[in-house]
mmCIF file of C-alpha atoms in Angstrom:
data_model
loop_
_atom_site.group_PDB
_atom_site.id
_atom_site.type_symbol
_atom_site.label_atom_id
_atom_site.label_comp_id
_atom_site.label_asym_id
_atom_site.label_seq_id
_atom_site.Cartn_x
_atom_site.Cartn_y
_atom_site.Cartn_z
ATOM 1 C CA SER A 1 57.592 155.533 40.727
ATOM 2 C CA ILE A 2 54.214 156.634 39.466
ATOM 3 C CA SER A 3 51.271 156.431 41.795
ATOM 4 C CA PRO A 4 47.698 156.116 40.585
ATOM 5 C CA PRO A 5 45.097 158.709 41.547
ATOM 6 C CA ALA A 6 43.497 158.486 44.945
ATOM 7 C CA GLN A 7 39.988 157.022 45.080
ATOM 8 C CA PRO A 8 38.030 155.679 48.015
ATOM 9 C CA ALA A 9 39.336 152.132 48.374
ATOM 10 C CA SER A 10 35.836 150.793 48.936
ATOM 11 C CA GLN A 11 34.772 151.912 45.459
ATOM 12 C CA ILE A 12 37.637 150.445 43.456
ATOM 13 C CA HIS A 13 37.753 146.718 42.770
ATOM 14 C CA PRO A 14 41.188 145.132 43.436
ATOM 15 C CA ALA A 15 41.526 144.003 39.793
ATOM 16 C CA VAL A 16 40.866 147.565 38.615
ATOM 17 C CA ALA A 17 43.258 149.029 41.203
ATOM 18 C CA LYS A 18 46.009 146.672 40.025
ATOM 19 C CA LEU A 19 45.281 147.480 36.377
ATOM 20 C CA GLY A 20 45.316 151.222 37.052
ATOM 21 C CA LEU A 21 48.755 150.916 38.592
ATOM 22 C CA GLN A 22 49.949 148.914 35.584
ATOM 23 C CA TYR A 23 48.566 151.626 33.256
ATOM 24 C CA ALA A 24 50.221 154.403 35.280
ATOM 25 C CA GLU A 25 53.585 152.620 35.287
ATOM 26 C CA GLY A 26 53.377 151.781 31.572
ATOM 27 C CA VAL A 27 53.430 148.033 32.186
ATOM 28 C CA ILE A 28 50.499 147.455 29.820
ATOM 29 C CA GLN A 29 50.932 149.305 26.564
ATOM 30 C CA GLY A 30 49.248 149.350 23.204
ATOM 31 C CA ALA A 31 45.632 150.141 22.529
ATOM 32 C CA ASN A 32 44.527 146.537 22.122
ATOM 33 C CA GLY A 33 46.487 145.289 25.122
ATOM 34 C CA ARG A 34 45.091 148.010 27.358
ATOM 35 C CA CYS A 35 41.531 147.413 26.111
ATOM 36 C CA ILE A 36 41.713 143.645 26.633
ATOM 37 C CA ALA A 37 43.167 144.151 30.116
ATOM 38 C CA MET A 38 40.382 146.621 30.953
ATOM 39 C CA LEU A 39 37.624 144.274 29.789
ATOM 40 C CA THR A 40 39.226 141.391 31.681
ATOM 41 C CA ALA A 41 39.269 143.489 34.870
ATOM 42 C CA PHE A 42 35.632 144.436 34.293
ATOM 43 C CA LYS A 43 34.787 140.729 34.106
ATOM 44 C CA GLU A 44 36.216 140.384 37.622
ATOM 45 C CA VAL A 45 34.114 143.340 38.771
ATOM 46 C CA ILE A 46 31.021 141.716 37.268
ATOM 47 C CA ARG A 47 31.769 138.289 38.784
ATOM 48 C CA ASP A 48 32.179 139.805 42.261
ATOM 49 C CA TYR A 49 29.154 142.107 41.974
ATOM 50 C CA ARG A 50 26.111 141.466 44.163
ATOM 51 C CA THR A 51 22.848 143.277 43.507
ATOM 52 C CA PRO A 52 21.650 145.098 46.632
ATOM 53 C CA PRO A 53 18.076 144.455 47.814
ATOM 54 C CA ALA A 54 15.444 146.559 46.023
ATOM 55 C CA LYS A 55 17.858 147.423 43.188
ATOM 56 C CA ALA A 56 17.867 146.399 39.542
ATOM 57 C CA LEU A 57 21.073 144.731 38.391
ATOM 58 C CA ASN A 58 21.306 146.632 35.099
ATOM 59 C CA ARG A 59 21.017 150.054 36.759
ATOM 60 C CA ASP A 60 23.111 149.346 39.830
ATOM 61 C CA LEU A 61 25.914 147.498 38.038
ATOM 62 C CA GLU A 62 26.362 150.362 35.587
ATOM 63 C CA SER A 63 26.596 152.830 38.470
ATOM 64 C CA ARG A 64 29.179 150.564 40.169
ATOM 65 C CA LEU A 65 31.257 150.528 36.986
ATOM 66 C CA ARG A 66 31.420 154.347 36.756
ATOM 67 C CA PRO A 67 34.068 154.818 39.483
ATOM 68 C CA GLN A 68 36.058 151.882 38.054
ATOM 69 C CA ILE A 69 36.077 153.542 34.639
ATOM 70 C CA GLN A 70 36.937 156.953 36.075
ATOM 71 C CA TYR A 71 39.792 155.466 38.069
ATOM 72 C CA LEU A 72 41.293 153.941 34.916
ATOM 73 C CA VAL A 73 40.827 157.216 33.005
ATOM 74 C CA ASP A 74 42.596 159.061 35.824
ATOM 75 C CA CYS A 75 45.491 156.590 35.673
ATOM 76 C CA ARG A 76 45.867 156.983 31.915
ATOM 77 C CA PRO A 77 43.415 158.447 29.394
ATOM 78 C CA VAL A 78 41.510 155.813 27.458
ATOM 79 C CA GLY A 79 42.076 155.219 23.765
ATOM 80 C CA ILE A 80 39.324 155.299 21.176
ATOM 81 C CA ASN A 81 38.870 151.533 21.207
ATOM 82 C CA MET A 82 38.614 151.535 25.007
ATOM 83 C CA GLY A 83 35.963 154.255 24.890
ATOM 84 C CA ASN A 84 34.032 152.208 22.340
ATOM 85 C CA ALA A 85 34.338 149.085 24.503
ATOM 86 C CA ILE A 86 33.052 150.997 27.548
ATOM 87 C CA LYS A 87 30.047 152.311 25.582
ATOM 88 C CA TRP A 88 29.365 148.818 24.280
ATOM 89 C CA LEU A 89 29.526 147.302 27.791
ATOM 90 C CA LYS A 90 27.203 149.936 29.244
ATOM 91 C CA ALA A 91 24.729 149.294 26.425
ATOM 92 C CA ARG A 92 24.883 145.523 27.035
ATOM 93 C CA ILE A 93 24.271 146.025 30.745
ATOM 94 C CA ALA A 94 21.319 148.316 30.033
ATOM 95 C CA LYS A 95 19.771 145.758 27.670
ATOM 96 C CA LEU A 96 20.048 142.732 29.942
ATOM 97 C CA PRO A 97 16.790 140.786 29.860
ATOM 98 C CA PRO A 98 14.963 141.391 33.160
ATOM 99 C CA HIS A 99 13.941 137.739 33.532
ATOM 100 C CA LEU A 100 17.546 136.578 34.022
ATOM 101 C CA THR A 101 18.780 135.694 37.476
ATOM 102 C CA GLU A 102 21.800 137.583 38.763
ATOM 103 C CA ALA A 103 24.034 134.589 38.095
ATOM 104 C CA GLU A 104 22.686 134.208 34.549
ATOM 105 C CA ALA A 105 23.096 137.911 33.815
ATOM 106 C CA LYS A 106 26.686 137.922 35.071
ATOM 107 C CA GLU A 107 27.511 134.780 33.114
ATOM 108 C CA LEU A 108 25.970 136.294 29.967
ATOM 109 C CA LEU A 109 27.913 139.557 30.364
ATOM 110 C CA CYS A 110 31.215 137.735 30.885
ATOM 111 C CA ALA A 111 30.575 135.543 27.818
ATOM 112 C CA GLU A 112 29.720 138.632 25.760
ATOM 113 C CA ILE A 113 32.935 140.341 26.910
ATOM 114 C CA ASP A 114 34.902 137.270 25.795
ATOM 115 C CA ALA A 115 33.130 137.380 22.416
ATOM 116 C CA PHE A 116 33.842 141.113 22.099
ATOM 117 C CA ILE A 117 37.551 140.537 22.757
ATOM 118 C CA SER A 118 37.658 137.668 20.276
ATOM 119 C CA GLU A 119 35.584 139.179 17.469
ATOM 120 C CA ARG A 120 36.130 142.920 17.721
ATOM 121 C CA ILE A 121 39.727 143.020 18.892
ATOM 122 C CA SER A 122 41.603 139.800 18.096
ATOM 123 C CA LEU A 123 39.896 138.850 14.831
ATOM 124 C CA ALA A 124 39.791 142.478 13.691
ATOM 125 C CA SER A 125 43.515 142.793 14.375
ATOM 126 C CA SER A 126 44.195 139.615 12.388
ATOM 127 C CA ALA A 127 42.065 140.816 9.479
ATOM 128 C CA ILE A 128 43.834 144.185 9.398
ATOM 129 C CA SER A 129 47.217 142.460 9.606
ATOM 130 C CA GLY A 130 46.353 140.110 6.749
ATOM 131 C CA LEU A 131 45.176 142.946 4.535
ATOM 132 C CA GLY A 132 48.194 145.082 5.430
ATOM 133 C CA ALA A 133 50.616 142.248 4.725
ATOM 134 C CA SER A 134 49.061 141.742 1.288
ATOM 135 C CA LYS A 135 49.949 145.366 0.434
ATOM 136 C CA VAL A 136 53.668 145.023 1.217
ATOM 137 C CA ALA A 137 55.779 144.543 -1.923
ATOM 138 C CA ASP A 138 59.425 143.800 -2.550
ATOM 139 C CA GLY A 139 61.522 146.944 -2.156
ATOM 140 C CA ASP A 140 59.069 148.726 0.158
ATOM 141 C CA VAL A 141 60.230 150.697 3.166
ATOM 142 C CA ILE A 142 57.906 150.583 6.167
ATOM 143 C CA ILE A 143 58.308 153.346 8.728
ATOM 144 C CA THR A 144 56.739 152.962 12.145
ATOM 145 C CA TYR A 145 56.743 155.238 15.151
ATOM 146 C CA GLY A 146 57.149 153.423 18.441
ATOM 147 C CA SER A 147 55.440 150.082 18.492
ATOM 148 C CA ALA A 148 52.049 148.928 17.319
ATOM 149 C CA HIS A 149 50.988 145.298 17.556
ATOM 150 C CA VAL A 150 49.152 145.343 14.220
ATOM 151 C CA VAL A 151 52.127 146.889 12.411
ATOM 152 C CA GLU A 152 54.382 144.231 13.918
ATOM 153 C CA GLU A 153 52.010 141.507 12.712
ATOM 154 C CA ILE A 154 51.990 143.021 9.200
ATOM 155 C CA VAL A 155 55.788 143.150 9.089
ATOM 156 C CA LEU A 156 56.225 139.600 10.394
ATOM 157 C CA ALA A 157 53.589 138.147 8.044
ATOM 158 C CA SER A 158 55.205 139.921 5.081
ATOM 159 C CA HIS A 159 58.628 138.646 6.114
ATOM 160 C CA LEU A 160 57.344 135.077 6.483
ATOM 161 C CA ALA A 161 55.766 135.381 3.021
ATOM 162 C CA GLY A 162 59.285 135.957 1.641
ATOM 163 C CA ARG A 163 58.911 139.601 0.668
ATOM 164 C CA ARG A 164 62.092 141.707 0.705
ATOM 165 C CA PHE A 165 61.583 145.097 2.348
ATOM 166 C CA ARG A 166 63.071 147.315 5.002
ATOM 167 C CA VAL A 167 61.622 148.668 8.234
ATOM 168 C CA VAL A 168 62.602 151.882 9.972
ATOM 169 C CA VAL A 169 61.525 152.134 13.603
ATOM 170 C CA ILE A 170 61.371 155.726 14.846
ATOM 171 C CA ASP A 171 61.248 156.104 18.599
ATOM 172 C CA ALA A 172 61.040 158.738 21.329
ATOM 173 C CA ARG A 173 60.581 159.137 25.048
ATOM 174 C CA PRO A 174 59.023 158.664 27.441
ATOM 175 C CA HIS A 175 58.466 154.948 26.840
ATOM 176 C CA TRP A 176 60.885 154.058 24.040
ATOM 177 C CA GLU A 177 58.474 151.363 22.875
ATOM 178 C CA GLY A 178 60.214 151.109 19.520
ATOM 179 C CA ARG A 179 63.321 149.544 21.094
ATOM 180 C CA ALA A 180 61.449 146.381 21.978
ATOM 181 C CA LEU A 181 59.842 146.265 18.512
ATOM 182 C CA TRP A 182 63.263 146.711 16.898
ATOM 183 C CA ARG A 183 64.690 143.842 18.988
ATOM 184 C CA ARG A 184 61.792 141.538 18.102
ATOM 185 C CA LEU A 185 62.095 142.314 14.389
ATOM 186 C CA VAL A 186 65.877 141.828 14.422
ATOM 187 C CA SER A 187 65.473 138.451 16.141
ATOM 188 C CA ALA A 188 62.910 137.470 13.465
ATOM 189 C CA GLY A 189 65.445 138.275 10.733
ATOM 190 C CA VAL A 190 63.732 141.401 9.387
ATOM 191 C CA ASP A 191 65.915 144.101 7.759
ATOM 192 C CA VAL A 192 65.270 146.871 10.299
ATOM 193 C CA SER A 193 66.948 150.054 11.468
ATOM 194 C CA TYR A 194 66.265 152.111 14.571
ATOM 195 C CA VAL A 195 66.155 155.903 14.806
#
C-alpha cells in the first residue's frame, strides 16, 4: 500500500487528500483523467473556501491553493496539462473582478473550471481523436505504449469507420496499463496484439 506524503491535516482539503491517495495508488491514471480530477477537487476547495476578515479573496484563495497543489505534486508529479491548468487557474483567481461578492466569485471560478474541462480537455481530445482517426488507412499498424485515452479513441473511431488495420499494445510495469486497453480493444472487435 502506498501512502501519500504527510502534510498538516488542517491545510489539506478532504477532496484533495482523497485525490492524492488515488494518485499515489494509481487509481486515477492518464493525463486527462488526472487533470479533470484535480480541477474537480479544486472546485470543492473553492466552494468550501471562506475569505478571512481583512483579506482579499484573490490573494488569499491562491495562497490556500498552494499547499493543495504541493500535496498533489508530492503524491505524483503533475503532467504538462496539469501544470498548464494550475497556471490558468491561478491567473483566473488573480484576475477576479474586485466588485464580485465572495459567492459570485466562487460561482464564476467553478463555472470557468467547468468550461476549461469542456473546451480545453474534452473538446480538444475529441478534435485530436477525429483528426487522428482520419489519418488511419487500411493496412496500417498502430503501435501504442501502455494506454492513452486519445489513442484509444482514434483506434475505436477508425474501427467504427470500417478501416482494416492492426494495433500492437506494448506494455511494461509498474502499472501494466496496456492490459486494460488491450482488453477493451479486443472486446470492441479490433485486431490487436499485446506485447
